[in-house]
CSV table of C-alpha atoms in Angstrom, one decimal:
chain,number,residue,atom,x,y,z
A,11,ARG,CA,40.7,9.8,-52.5
A,12,ALA,CA,43.1,7.1,-51.7
A,13,THR,CA,40.5,5.0,-49.9
A,14,LEU,CA,38.1,5.3,-52.8
A,15,ALA,CA,40.8,4.6,-55.4
A,16,ASP,CA,41.8,1.4,-53.4
A,17,ALA,CA,38.3,0.1,-53.8
A,18,TRP,CA,38.8,-0.2,-57.5
A,19,ARG,CA,41.5,-2.8,-57.1
A,20,THR,CA,40.4,-5.9,-59.0
A,21,GLU,CA,40.4,-9.6,-58.0
A,22,ASN,CA,40.4,-11.9,-61.1
A,23,GLY,CA,39.5,-8.8,-63.1
A,24,LYS,CA,36.4,-7.9,-61.0
A,25,VAL,CA,35.9,-5.1,-58.6
A,26,SER,CA,34.9,-6.2,-55.1
A,27,GLN,CA,31.4,-4.9,-54.2
A,28,ASP,CA,32.1,-5.3,-50.5
A,29,ARG,CA,35.3,-3.3,-50.7
A,30,MET,CA,33.6,-0.6,-52.7
A,31,ILE,CA,30.8,-0.2,-50.1
A,32,GLU,CA,33.2,-0.3,-47.2
A,33,ALA,CA,35.2,2.5,-48.8
A,34,TRP,CA,32.1,4.6,-49.1
A,35,LYS,CA,31.3,4.0,-45.4
A,36,THR,CA,34.8,5.0,-44.3
A,37,VAL,CA,34.8,8.3,-46.3
A,38,LEU,CA,31.2,9.2,-45.4
A,39,ARG,CA,31.8,8.6,-41.7
A,40,GLY,CA,34.9,10.9,-41.9
A,41,ALA,CA,32.9,13.5,-43.8
A,42,ALA,CA,30.1,13.4,-41.2
A,43,GLN,CA,32.7,13.9,-38.4
A,44,ILE,CA,34.5,16.9,-39.9
A,45,GLY,CA,31.1,18.4,-41.0
A,46,ARG,CA,30.1,18.7,-37.4
A,47,GLY,CA,32.8,21.4,-36.9
A,48,ALA,CA,32.0,24.9,-36.1
A,49,THR,CA,33.6,26.6,-39.1
A,50,LEU,CA,32.7,27.1,-42.7
A,51,ILE,CA,35.9,25.4,-44.0
A,52,GLU,CA,35.1,22.2,-42.0
A,53,SER,CA,31.6,22.2,-43.6
A,54,LEU,CA,33.0,22.6,-47.1
A,55,VAL,CA,35.6,19.9,-46.6
A,56,GLY,CA,32.8,17.5,-45.5
A,57,ILE,CA,30.8,18.4,-48.5
A,58,ALA,CA,33.8,17.8,-50.8
A,59,GLU,CA,34.4,14.4,-49.3
A,60,ARG,CA,30.8,13.4,-49.7
A,61,ASN,CA,30.8,14.6,-53.3
A,62,LEU,CA,33.8,12.3,-54.0
A,63,VAL,CA,31.7,9.3,-52.8
A,64,GLN,CA,28.8,10.4,-55.0
A,65,LEU,CA,31.0,10.7,-58.0
A,66,ASN,CA,32.6,7.3,-57.2
A,67,ALA,CA,29.2,5.7,-56.8
A,68,ARG,CA,28.0,7.0,-60.2
A,69,TRP,CA,31.2,5.8,-61.8
A,70,ALA,CA,30.5,2.3,-60.2
A,71,LEU,CA,27.1,2.3,-61.9
A,72,LYS,CA,28.6,3.1,-65.3
A,73,HIS,CA,31.0,0.2,-64.9
A,74,LYS,CA,28.4,-2.2,-63.6
A,75,VAL,CA,30.2,-3.0,-60.4
A,76,PHE,CA,27.1,-4.2,-58.6
A,77,ASP,CA,24.7,-7.1,-59.1
A,78,GLU,CA,21.1,-6.8,-57.9
A,79,THR,CA,22.0,-7.6,-54.3
A,80,GLY,CA,24.9,-5.2,-54.4
A,81,LEU,CA,22.7,-2.4,-55.8
A,82,GLU,CA,20.3,-2.8,-52.9
A,83,THR,CA,23.1,-2.8,-50.4
A,84,ALA,CA,24.8,0.2,-52.1
A,85,LEU,CA,21.5,2.2,-52.1
A,86,GLN,CA,20.9,1.4,-48.4
A,87,THR,CA,24.5,2.5,-47.6
A,88,LEU,CA,24.1,5.8,-49.4
A,89,ARG,CA,20.7,6.5,-47.7
A,90,GLN,CA,22.1,5.7,-44.3
A,91,TYR,CA,25.5,7.4,-44.5
A,92,ASP,CA,25.1,10.2,-47.0
A,93,GLN,CA,22.4,12.3,-45.3
A,94,ASP,CA,21.9,16.0,-45.4
A,95,VAL,CA,21.7,16.5,-41.6
A,96,GLU,CA,24.1,19.4,-41.3
A,97,ASP,CA,22.7,22.6,-39.8
A,98,PRO,CA,24.4,25.6,-41.6
A,99,ILE,CA,23.4,27.8,-38.7
A,100,ARG,CA,26.1,26.1,-36.6
A,101,TRP,CA,29.0,27.3,-38.9
A,102,VAL,CA,27.4,30.7,-39.2
A,103,ARG,CA,27.7,31.0,-35.5
A,104,GLY,CA,31.3,29.8,-35.7
A,105,GLU,CA,32.2,32.4,-38.3
A,106,HIS,CA,30.4,35.1,-36.2
A,107,ALA,CA,32.4,34.1,-33.1
A,108,MET,CA,35.7,34.1,-35.0
A,109,ALA,CA,35.0,37.6,-36.4
A,110,LEU,CA,34.4,38.9,-32.9
A,111,ASP,CA,37.3,37.1,-31.4
A,112,THR,CA,39.6,38.5,-34.1
A,113,THR,CA,38.3,42.0,-33.5
A,114,GLN,CA,39.0,41.7,-29.8
A,115,TYR,CA,42.4,40.3,-30.6
A,116,LEU,CA,43.3,43.2,-32.8
A,117,PHE,CA,41.8,46.0,-30.7
A,118,SER,CA,42.5,45.5,-27.1
A,119,PRO,CA,42.1,48.3,-24.5
A,120,PRO,CA,45.7,49.0,-23.3
A,121,GLY,CA,44.8,51.5,-20.5
A,122,ASP,CA,42.3,52.6,-17.9
A,123,ASP,CA,40.2,54.5,-20.4
A,124,GLY,CA,39.0,51.2,-21.9
A,125,GLN,CA,39.1,52.6,-25.4
A,126,PRO,CA,39.9,50.0,-28.1
A,127,THR,CA,43.1,50.8,-30.0
A,128,ILE,CA,45.0,48.7,-32.5
A,129,ASN,CA,47.5,46.2,-31.1
A,130,ARG,CA,50.2,46.5,-33.7
A,131,GLU,CA,51.9,43.2,-32.8
A,132,HIS,CA,48.7,41.3,-33.1
A,133,ALA,CA,47.8,43.1,-36.4
A,134,GLN,CA,51.1,42.1,-37.9
A,135,ARG,CA,50.5,38.5,-36.8
A,136,VAL,CA,47.1,38.5,-38.5
A,137,ALA,CA,48.6,40.1,-41.6
A,138,ASP,CA,51.3,37.4,-41.7
A,139,VAL,CA,48.7,34.6,-41.5
A,140,ILE,CA,46.5,36.0,-44.3
A,141,GLY,CA,49.6,37.0,-46.4
A,142,ASP,CA,48.7,40.6,-46.5
A,143,ALA,CA,51.3,42.9,-47.9
A,144,GLY,CA,50.6,45.7,-45.4
A,145,GLU,CA,47.8,47.8,-46.9
A,146,SER,CA,45.1,46.3,-44.7
A,147,THR,CA,47.3,46.6,-41.6
A,148,ASP,CA,47.9,50.2,-42.3
A,149,ARG,CA,44.1,50.8,-42.7
A,150,LEU,CA,43.4,49.0,-39.5
A,151,ARG,CA,45.8,51.3,-37.6
A,152,GLU,CA,43.7,54.2,-38.7
A,153,MET,CA,40.5,52.8,-37.0
A,154,GLY,CA,39.3,54.7,-33.9
A,155,PRO,CA,37.2,53.5,-31.0
A,156,GLU,CA,33.9,54.4,-32.8
A,157,ASP,CA,35.0,52.5,-35.9
A,158,VAL,CA,35.6,49.4,-33.9
A,159,ARG,CA,32.1,49.6,-32.3
A,160,THR,CA,30.6,50.1,-35.7
A,161,THR,CA,32.5,47.1,-37.0
A,162,VAL,CA,31.2,44.9,-34.1
A,163,GLU,CA,27.6,46.1,-34.8
A,164,ALA,CA,28.0,45.3,-38.5
A,165,PHE,CA,29.3,41.7,-37.7
A,166,ASN,CA,26.4,41.1,-35.4
A,167,ALA,CA,23.8,42.4,-37.8
A,168,HIS,CA,25.4,40.6,-40.8
A,169,TYR,CA,25.5,37.1,-39.2
A,170,ARG,CA,22.0,37.4,-37.7
A,171,GLU,CA,20.6,38.3,-41.1
A,172,ILE,CA,22.5,35.5,-42.8
A,173,ALA,CA,21.3,33.0,-40.2
A,174,GLU,CA,17.7,34.0,-40.7
A,175,GLN,CA,18.1,33.7,-44.5
A,176,LEU,CA,19.5,30.2,-44.1
A,177,ARG,CA,16.7,29.2,-41.8
A,178,ILE,CA,14.2,30.2,-44.6
A,179,GLY,CA,16.3,28.5,-47.3
A,180,TYR,CA,15.8,27.8,-51.0
A,181,PRO,CA,13.8,28.7,-53.0
A,182,ASP,CA,12.6,31.7,-51.0
A,183,VAL,CA,16.3,32.7,-50.4
A,184,ARG,CA,18.7,32.6,-53.3
A,185,ALA,CA,22.5,33.0,-53.4
A,186,SER,CA,22.0,36.5,-54.7
A,187,ASP,CA,20.1,37.4,-51.6
A,188,LEU,CA,23.1,36.3,-49.4
A,189,GLU,CA,25.4,38.3,-51.7
A,190,ALA,CA,23.2,41.4,-51.3
A,191,THR,CA,23.3,41.0,-47.5
A,192,ALA,CA,27.1,40.7,-47.4
A,193,GLU,CA,27.5,43.6,-49.7
A,194,SER,CA,25.5,45.9,-47.4
A,195,TYR,CA,28.0,45.3,-44.6
A,196,LEU,CA,31.2,44.5,-46.5
A,197,HIS,CA,32.5,48.1,-46.6
A,198,THR,CA,31.7,49.1,-43.1
A,199,SER,CA,35.4,49.1,-42.2
A,200,PRO,CA,38.7,47.7,-43.2
A,201,LEU,CA,38.1,44.8,-40.8
A,202,THR,CA,34.7,43.8,-42.3
A,203,GLU,CA,36.4,43.8,-45.7
A,204,LEU,CA,39.1,41.6,-44.3
A,205,LEU,CA,36.9,39.1,-42.5
A,206,LEU,CA,33.5,38.7,-44.0
A,207,PRO,CA,33.4,35.4,-46.0
A,208,VAL,CA,31.6,34.8,-49.3
A,209,LEU,CA,28.8,32.8,-47.8
A,210,SER,CA,26.8,32.9,-51.0
A,211,ARG,CA,29.5,30.6,-52.6
A,212,ALA,CA,29.1,28.1,-49.8
A,213,TYR,CA,25.3,28.3,-50.2
A,214,LYS,CA,25.7,27.4,-53.9
A,215,LEU,CA,28.1,24.5,-53.1
A,216,ARG,CA,25.6,23.1,-50.5
A,217,ALA,CA,22.8,23.3,-53.0
A,218,ARG,CA,24.9,21.6,-55.7
A,219,HIS,CA,25.9,18.9,-53.2
A,220,GLU,CA,22.2,18.3,-52.3
A,221,ALA,CA,21.2,17.9,-55.9
A,222,SER,CA,24.1,15.4,-56.4
A,223,ARG,CA,23.2,13.5,-53.3
A,224,ARG,CA,19.6,13.1,-54.4
A,225,ALA,CA,20.4,12.3,-58.0
A,226,THR,CA,22.9,9.6,-57.0
A,227,GLN,CA,20.5,7.8,-54.8
A,228,LEU,CA,17.7,8.2,-57.4
A,229,ALA,CA,20.0,6.6,-60.0
A,230,TYR,CA,20.7,3.6,-57.8
A,231,ALA,CA,16.9,3.2,-57.1
A,232,ALA,CA,16.3,3.3,-60.9
A,233,HIS,CA,19.0,0.7,-61.6
A,234,LEU,CA,17.8,-1.5,-58.7
A,235,TYR,CA,14.2,-1.4,-60.2
A,236,ARG,CA,15.5,-2.4,-63.6
A,237,ALA,CA,17.5,-5.3,-62.1
A,238,ARG,CA,14.4,-6.6,-60.3
A,239,ASN,CA,11.8,-6.0,-63.1
A,240,GLY,CA,13.8,-6.2,-66.3
A,241,ARG,CA,12.8,-2.6,-67.4
A,242,TRP,CA,13.3,1.0,-66.4
A,243,PRO,CA,10.6,2.6,-64.3
A,244,LYS,CA,8.0,4.5,-66.4
A,245,SER,CA,7.9,7.3,-63.8
A,246,LEU,CA,9.4,8.3,-60.5
A,247,ASP,CA,6.1,7.1,-58.9
A,248,GLU,CA,7.3,3.5,-59.4
A,249,LEU,CA,10.3,4.1,-57.2
A,250,PRO,CA,10.4,4.3,-53.3
A,251,ALA,CA,9.8,7.7,-51.8
């Protein structure tokens, strides 16, 4: 936000086109870097940063920051740096791995029988991290070895189904389909209720971001066309692909 805000500093009452574009590049490079992470939160932070650039870019159009040459450079910058190249399967795998790691952390075999039992110290640490008042921790302590195995099977099935749905994608798969998948596994155990994320919300945010990304670039293409031809395009067919 600070980088983008700084781009609006005026020189002789005029916003610098070059400073504006360099600010976009800086933020979009950072968003691309964090978006390569293996967790859902990293993906969402990357999306949020890119959305800030798109909002800033549309605001720049409204205030006529760019001349014809600037519009062309701005559009090229957005097309080069604001690309939807993120594979959501990566962070699904990351969430899957964290769920299994947390299960192993909470239920470690303490003896020769190899049966998973709750590690009370670890359970308390997890409760402290998530701010749980104690109810979930008490329910975790009641889980037996078979409950733990059932939980692991539920995590495995849930994330595999979600990954396949994301591979298929919109419009064949809607957010409601992801919600139905999560709901079918959510109440398997206290641990699934604690750890299964609301991936349908992330799915909606990614779809909203993609619409914003395309619309922003489309708006720049339309303004560039007008600057070059003295009129708005009559249809999208007059714009580049």
